[in-house]
Coordinates of C-alpha atoms and ligand atoms in Angstrom, one line a residue:
M1 CA -39.4 -1.9 -5.1
G2 CA -39.7 -1.8 -1.4
E3 CA -37.0 -1.7 1.2
F4 CA -37.1 -5.4 1.9
D5 CA -37.3 -6.4 -1.8
L6 CA -34.3 -4.2 -2.4
I7 CA -32.3 -5.9 0.3
A8 CA -33.4 -9.4 -0.8
R9 CA -32.6 -8.7 -4.4
H10 CA -29.2 -7.0 -4.0
F11 CA -27.7 -7.6 -0.6
R12 CA -28.7 -11.0 0.5
R13 CA -26.7 -14.1 -0.3
P14 CA -26.3 -17.3 1.7
V15 CA -23.2 -17.0 4.0
K16 CA -20.5 -19.6 3.9
H17 CA -18.5 -18.9 7.0
A18 CA -20.6 -16.7 9.3
V19 CA -22.8 -18.4 11.8
L20 CA -25.8 -16.3 10.7
G21 CA -26.0 -13.8 7.9
G22 CA -28.6 -11.1 7.1
G23 CA -32.3 -11.5 7.8
D24 CA -32.5 -11.6 11.5
D25 CA -32.0 -8.8 14.1
C26 CA -28.3 -9.6 14.4
A27 CA -25.8 -11.5 12.3
L28 CA -23.5 -13.9 14.2
I29 CA -19.8 -14.5 13.6
A30 CA -17.5 -16.8 15.7
P31 CA -13.9 -15.8 15.8
G32 CA -11.5 -18.7 15.6
A33 CA -9.8 -20.0 18.8
G34 CA -7.0 -17.6 20.0
M35 CA -8.1 -14.9 17.5
Q36 CA -9.2 -11.3 18.2
L37 CA -11.8 -9.5 16.1
A38 CA -10.5 -6.3 14.4
V39 CA -13.4 -3.9 13.7
S40 CA -13.4 -0.7 11.7
S41 CA -16.1 1.5 10.0
D42 CA -15.7 3.9 7.1
M43 CA -18.3 6.2 5.6
L44 CA -18.4 7.5 2.0
V45 CA -20.6 10.6 1.4
E46 CA -21.6 11.8 -2.0
G47 CA -19.9 15.1 -2.9
R48 CA -17.4 14.7 -0.1
H49 CA -15.7 11.3 -0.9
F50 CA -17.0 10.7 -4.4
L51 CA -18.7 12.4 -7.3
S52 CA -22.3 11.6 -8.4
T53 CA -21.0 10.6 -11.8
V54 CA -18.8 7.8 -10.6
D55 CA -19.5 4.3 -12.0
P56 CA -21.6 2.6 -9.3
A57 CA -19.5 -0.6 -9.6
R58 CA -16.4 1.4 -8.8
L59 CA -18.2 3.0 -5.8
G60 CA -19.2 -0.5 -4.5
H61 CA -15.5 -1.5 -4.8
K62 CA -14.2 1.6 -3.1
A63 CA -16.7 1.5 -0.2
L64 CA -15.4 -1.9 0.8
A65 CA -11.8 -1.2 -0.2
V66 CA -11.3 1.7 2.2
N67 CA -12.5 -0.6 5.0
L68 CA -10.4 -3.6 4.0
S69 CA -7.4 -1.1 4.0
D70 CA -8.0 -0.6 7.7
L71 CA -7.9 -4.3 8.4
A72 CA -4.7 -4.5 6.3
A73 CA -3.1 -1.8 8.4
C74 CA -3.7 -4.0 11.5
G75 CA -2.5 -7.2 9.9
A76 CA -6.0 -8.7 10.1
R77 CA -7.6 -11.2 7.8
P78 CA -11.0 -10.0 6.5
V79 CA -14.0 -12.1 7.6
A80 CA -17.3 -10.2 7.2
F81 CA -18.9 -6.8 6.8
T82 CA -22.1 -4.9 7.2
L83 CA -23.4 -2.3 4.9
A84 CA -25.5 0.8 6.0
L85 CA -26.9 2.5 3.0
S86 CA -28.8 5.8 2.6
L87 CA -30.2 6.1 -1.0
P88 CA -32.1 8.9 -2.6
R89 CA -34.1 6.4 -4.6
A90 CA -34.2 2.6 -5.3
E91 CA -32.8 2.4 -8.8
D92 CA -32.4 -1.2 -9.8
A93 CA -29.7 -0.7 -12.5
W94 CA -27.6 1.4 -10.2
L95 CA -27.9 -1.1 -7.3
E96 CA -27.1 -4.0 -9.6
R97 CA -23.8 -2.3 -10.6
F98 CA -23.0 -1.2 -7.1
A99 CA -23.5 -4.7 -5.8
Q100 CA -21.4 -6.2 -8.6
G101 CA -18.4 -4.0 -7.6
L102 CA -18.9 -4.6 -3.9
Y103 CA -19.2 -8.4 -4.2
A104 CA -16.3 -8.8 -6.6
L105 CA -13.9 -7.3 -4.0
A106 CA -15.7 -9.1 -1.1
D107 CA -15.3 -12.4 -2.9
A108 CA -11.7 -11.8 -3.8
H109 CA -11.0 -11.4 0.0
G110 CA -13.4 -14.0 1.3
C111 CA -15.2 -11.3 3.2
E112 CA -19.0 -11.9 3.5
L113 CA -21.8 -9.4 3.7
I114 CA -23.7 -10.3 6.9
G115 CA -26.2 -7.5 7.3
G116 CA -26.7 -3.8 7.4
D117 CA -29.4 -1.1 7.2
T118 CA -31.1 0.6 4.4
T119 CA -32.9 3.9 4.4
Q120 CA -34.0 6.7 2.1
G121 CA -31.9 9.9 2.1
P122 CA -28.8 11.5 0.6
L123 CA -26.4 9.0 -1.0
N124 CA -24.2 7.8 1.9
L125 CA -22.5 4.4 2.3
C126 CA -21.2 3.1 5.6
I127 CA -19.4 -0.2 5.9
T128 CA -18.2 -1.9 9.1
V129 CA -15.7 -4.7 8.6
F130 CA -14.7 -7.5 10.9
G131 CA -11.4 -9.2 10.6
E132 CA -9.4 -11.8 12.6
V133 CA -5.9 -11.5 14.0
P134 CA -4.1 -13.8 16.3
A135 CA -4.4 -12.5 19.8
G136 CA -1.7 -9.8 20.6
Q137 CA -0.4 -9.7 17.0
A138 CA -2.3 -6.8 15.5
L139 CA -0.1 -4.1 14.0
L140 CA -0.6 -0.8 15.9
R141 CA 0.4 2.8 15.4
S142 CA 2.2 2.9 18.7
G143 CA 5.1 0.5 18.0
A144 CA 7.6 2.6 16.1
R145 CA 11.0 3.0 17.8
A146 CA 14.0 5.3 17.2
G147 CA 16.2 3.7 14.6
D148 CA 13.4 1.9 12.7
D149 CA 13.1 2.2 9.0
V150 CA 10.0 3.8 7.5
Y151 CA 8.4 2.2 4.5
V152 CA 5.4 2.7 2.2
S153 CA 3.8 0.1 -0.1
G154 CA 2.9 0.5 -3.8
T155 CA 2.6 4.0 -5.2
L156 CA 1.5 7.3 -4.0
G157 CA -0.1 10.5 -5.3
A158 CA -2.0 9.3 -8.4
A159 CA -5.5 9.6 -6.7
R160 CA -4.7 13.1 -5.8
A161 CA -3.6 13.9 -9.3
A162 CA -6.9 12.6 -10.6
L163 CA -8.8 14.7 -8.0
E164 CA -6.9 17.8 -9.2
V165 CA -7.9 17.1 -12.7
F166 CA -11.6 17.0 -11.7
R167 CA -11.1 20.2 -9.7
G168 CA -9.7 21.8 -12.8
T169 CA -6.3 22.7 -11.4
L170 CA -4.4 20.1 -13.4
S171 CA -4.6 18.5 -16.8
L172 CA -3.2 15.0 -17.5
P173 CA -2.9 13.3 -20.9
E174 CA -4.4 9.9 -21.5
P175 CA -3.4 7.3 -20.4
A176 CA -2.1 9.0 -17.3
L177 CA -5.6 10.2 -16.5
A178 CA -7.0 6.7 -16.8
I179 CA -4.4 5.3 -14.4
A180 CA -4.9 8.2 -12.0
R181 CA -8.7 7.9 -12.1
E182 CA -8.6 4.2 -11.5
R183 CA -6.3 4.7 -8.5
M184 CA -8.8 7.3 -7.1
E185 CA -11.9 5.2 -7.8
Q186 CA -10.7 1.7 -7.3
P187 CA -8.0 1.6 -4.7
T188 CA -6.3 -1.8 -3.9
P189 CA -6.3 -2.6 -0.2
R190 CA -3.0 -4.1 0.8
V191 CA -4.6 -7.0 2.7
A192 CA -1.9 -9.7 2.0
L193 CA 0.9 -7.3 2.8
G194 CA -0.6 -6.3 6.1
Q195 CA -0.9 -10.0 7.2
A196 CA 2.6 -10.8 5.9
L197 CA 4.0 -7.9 8.1
R198 CA 2.7 -9.4 11.3
G199 CA 5.7 -10.1 13.5
V200 CA 7.9 -8.0 11.1
A201 CA 6.6 -4.4 11.2
S202 CA 6.8 -2.5 14.5
A203 CA 4.0 -0.1 13.6
A204 CA 1.6 0.4 10.6
L205 CA -1.3 2.4 9.4
D206 CA -3.1 2.9 6.1
L207 CA -2.8 6.1 4.1
S208 CA -6.1 7.8 3.6
D209 CA -5.4 11.5 4.2
G210 CA -1.9 11.9 2.8
L211 CA 1.5 10.4 3.8
L212 CA 2.9 13.1 6.0
G213 CA -0.3 13.8 8.0
D214 CA -1.0 10.1 8.4
L215 CA 2.6 9.3 9.4
G216 CA 2.2 12.0 12.0
H217 CA -0.3 9.7 13.7
V218 CA 2.3 6.9 14.0
L219 CA 4.8 9.4 15.4
A220 CA 2.3 10.8 18.0
A221 CA 1.2 7.3 19.1
S222 CA 4.8 6.1 19.3
R223 CA 6.2 9.3 20.8
V224 CA 9.0 9.6 18.2
G225 CA 9.9 11.7 15.2
A226 CA 11.0 10.8 11.7
R227 CA 13.3 11.9 8.9
I228 CA 11.8 11.3 5.4
E229 CA 13.8 11.6 2.2
A230 CA 11.9 13.5 -0.4
E231 CA 13.7 11.8 -3.4
R232 CA 12.7 8.3 -2.1
V233 CA 9.1 9.4 -1.7
L234 CA 9.0 11.0 -5.2
G235 CA 10.2 7.6 -6.5
C236 CA 6.8 6.2 -5.3
F237 CA 4.8 8.6 -7.5
G238 CA 2.2 6.6 -9.2
L239 CA 2.3 8.2 -12.6
R240 CA 6.1 7.9 -13.3
G241 CA 5.6 5.2 -15.9
A242 CA 2.7 7.0 -17.6
G243 CA 4.8 8.9 -20.1
P244 CA 5.6 12.6 -20.1
L245 CA 3.5 14.7 -17.8
P246 CA 4.3 18.3 -19.0
A247 CA 1.6 19.9 -16.8
L248 CA 3.1 18.4 -13.6
G249 CA 6.0 20.3 -12.0
D250 CA 8.2 19.0 -9.2
S251 CA 6.3 20.9 -6.5
Q252 CA 2.9 19.4 -7.7
R253 CA 4.4 15.9 -7.7
L254 CA 5.7 16.4 -4.2
E255 CA 2.3 17.7 -3.0
C256 CA 0.6 14.6 -4.5
V257 CA 3.0 12.1 -2.9
M258 CA 3.5 13.8 0.4
A259 CA 0.0 15.0 1.1
G260 CA -2.1 13.4 -1.6
G261 CA -4.8 11.4 0.2
D262 CA -6.9 8.5 -1.0
D263 CA -3.8 6.4 -1.6
Y264 CA -4.8 3.4 0.6
E265 CA -1.3 2.2 0.7
L266 CA 0.3 1.0 4.0
A267 CA 3.0 3.0 5.8
F268 CA 4.9 1.0 8.3
T269 CA 8.1 0.9 10.3
A270 CA 10.5 -2.0 11.0
P271 CA 13.9 -2.3 12.6
P272 CA 16.9 -2.4 10.2
Q273 CA 17.6 -6.0 11.2
A274 CA 14.2 -6.8 9.6
R275 CA 15.0 -5.6 6.1
A276 CA 15.2 -9.0 4.6
A277 CA 12.0 -10.0 6.4
V278 CA 10.3 -6.9 5.0
E279 CA 11.5 -7.8 1.5
A280 CA 10.2 -11.4 1.9
A281 CA 6.8 -10.1 3.1
A282 CA 6.6 -7.8 0.1
R283 CA 7.4 -10.6 -2.3
A284 CA 5.0 -13.0 -0.6
A285 CA 2.3 -10.4 -1.0
S286 CA 3.3 -9.4 -4.5
T287 CA 3.3 -5.8 -3.3
P288 CA 6.3 -3.6 -3.8
V289 CA 7.5 -1.6 -0.8
Q290 CA 9.9 1.4 -0.6
R291 CA 12.1 2.5 2.3
I292 CA 11.6 6.3 2.6
G293 CA 13.3 7.3 5.8
C294 CA 13.9 6.5 9.5
I295 CA 12.4 7.0 12.9
E296 CA 14.3 9.3 15.2
A297 CA 14.0 10.0 18.9
E298 CA 13.5 13.7 18.4
P299 CA 9.8 14.5 17.9
G300 CA 8.6 16.1 14.6
L301 CA 8.6 15.1 11.0
R302 CA 11.7 16.3 9.0
V303 CA 11.5 16.0 5.2
V304 CA 15.0 16.3 3.7
Q305 CA 16.5 16.5 0.2
A306 CA 19.2 14.2 -1.1
D307 CA 22.0 16.2 0.5
G308 CA 20.3 16.1 3.9
T309 CA 19.1 19.8 3.9
P310 CA 15.5 20.4 4.9
L311 CA 12.9 20.7 2.1
A312 CA 11.4 24.2 2.0
Q313 CA 8.0 23.1 0.6
R314 CA 5.2 22.9 3.2
F315 CA 2.3 20.4 2.9
Q316 CA -1.3 20.4 4.1
S317 CA -2.9 17.1 4.9
F318 CA -6.5 16.4 4.5
D319 CA -8.9 17.3 7.3
H320 CA -12.7 17.4 6.8
F321 CA -13.1 20.1 9.4
A322 CA -10.0 22.2 8.8
Ligands
LIG401 P1 -34.0 -3.9 11.9 O1 -35.3 -3.4 11.7 O2 -33.9 -5.0 12.9 O3 -32.9 -2.9 12.0 P2 -33.9 -4.1 9.1 O4 -35.4 -4.2 8.9 O5 -33.3 -2.8 9.0 O6 -33.6 -4.7 10.6 O7 -33.1 -5.1 8.2 C1 -33.6 -6.4 8.0 C2 -32.5 -7.3 7.7 O8 -31.8 -6.9 6.5 C3 -31.4 -7.3 8.8 O9 -30.9 -8.6 9.0 C4 -30.3 -6.4 8.2 O10 -29.0 -6.8 8.6 C5 -30.5 -6.7 6.7 N1 -30.1 -5.5 5.9 C6 -30.6 -4.3 5.9 N2 -30.0 -3.5 5.0 C7 -29.0 -4.2 4.4 C8 -28.0 -3.9 3.5 N3 -27.9 -2.7 2.9 N4 -27.2 -4.9 3.2 C9 -27.3 -6.1 3.7 N5 -28.2 -6.5 4.6 C10 -29.1 -5.5 5.0
LIG402 MG1 -32.8 -1.3 10.5

C-alpha cells in the first residue's frame, strides 16, 4: 500500500461543512460571520505519550481528544482538524482501528478531518484542530481576579494512577485498573462545558501536565495567586468509587490529583456571584464541577489542609525537559 492509497483508504471522507477537504494542496474552511478561529496543535510520540501496546482505536481517540481539550479550554466549538502522521510501516489492520477511534470522536463532536501529512518514520501523531468562538469571547488564562473561585471539572488523578501501575510503582485491583486505564487512554474532552462557560468563567485552561503546575500558568498569566483546599481536590480523585484501594496511601492519592497529568479536565475561575451560573453550565454540559479554592492577590500557590494550615507535601508537575 503506497502513501496515497493509505490516505485514500483511511483518511479521506467527503467533508460536510468545510469548503474543501483533503486532496488539494490546502483545505479551505470559512469561519461564520463574527466568529474567530481557535487553533491548537498537540503531538503524541510513542514511548513518551503512549505505549506501543495501546489499542490503536484508543490511540486515535486520544490523539484527537487532547486537541479537542484545548478547544474546550478556550470555549471554542470544534470545526475541523488536520492529521500529520509518521508511521514505521503501513499496516492496514492497525490503521483501520486507529481511524475508527479517531472518526468516532470526530463525529461525536462534528469535527471534520480536512487534510494532513503522511510520512514513514517513528510512530508520531500530530493533530491541529480548528474551532470557532464568537469574537472576543474566548476563555483565556489571563482573566482570573483576586476573589474568584477556582474550579475543576470531572475527576482527577486516575490517569496518573494507571501510569504508575505500568511503571510498576503501584498495583491496583480490577476494576479500578480498568477505570484508571480508560481514563489514561481515552480521556473525555470537556467540549460542552467549555462552551457553556463562555461569559461565566473569568479564566480557563485544560489540565494536561497536572493540576498545580497547570494552574500556575493561569496564576502567572493573570498575575495573581491562589489558595487550594487539599480535601476538596482529594474529593475529585477518579478512583474513589472503585472500591477499596489498599495499595494507595493518602500521599499517593494527593500526588495523583495534584500533579497527576493526562487528566484533560478543565480548571477555571469565576467570581463568587457566578456560582449559580457555573452550576447551570455544569448541568447543561452534564459535567460535574467542584470548587477547590480561591484566587488571591498575593502571588504563589498555597495548598492548605481543612484547618487552613499549609500542606507539607510538595509536588512535581510534568515537564518533558526537566
Ligand atoms: P503535499 O505534497 O502538497 O504536502 P501530500 O501529498 O502530502 O500533499 O498530501 C496529499 C493530500 O492528502 C493533501 O490534501 C493532504 O492534506 C492529504 N493528507 C495527507 N496525509 C493525510 C492524513 N494523514 N490524513 C488526512 N489527509 C492527509
Ligand atoms: Mg505533504
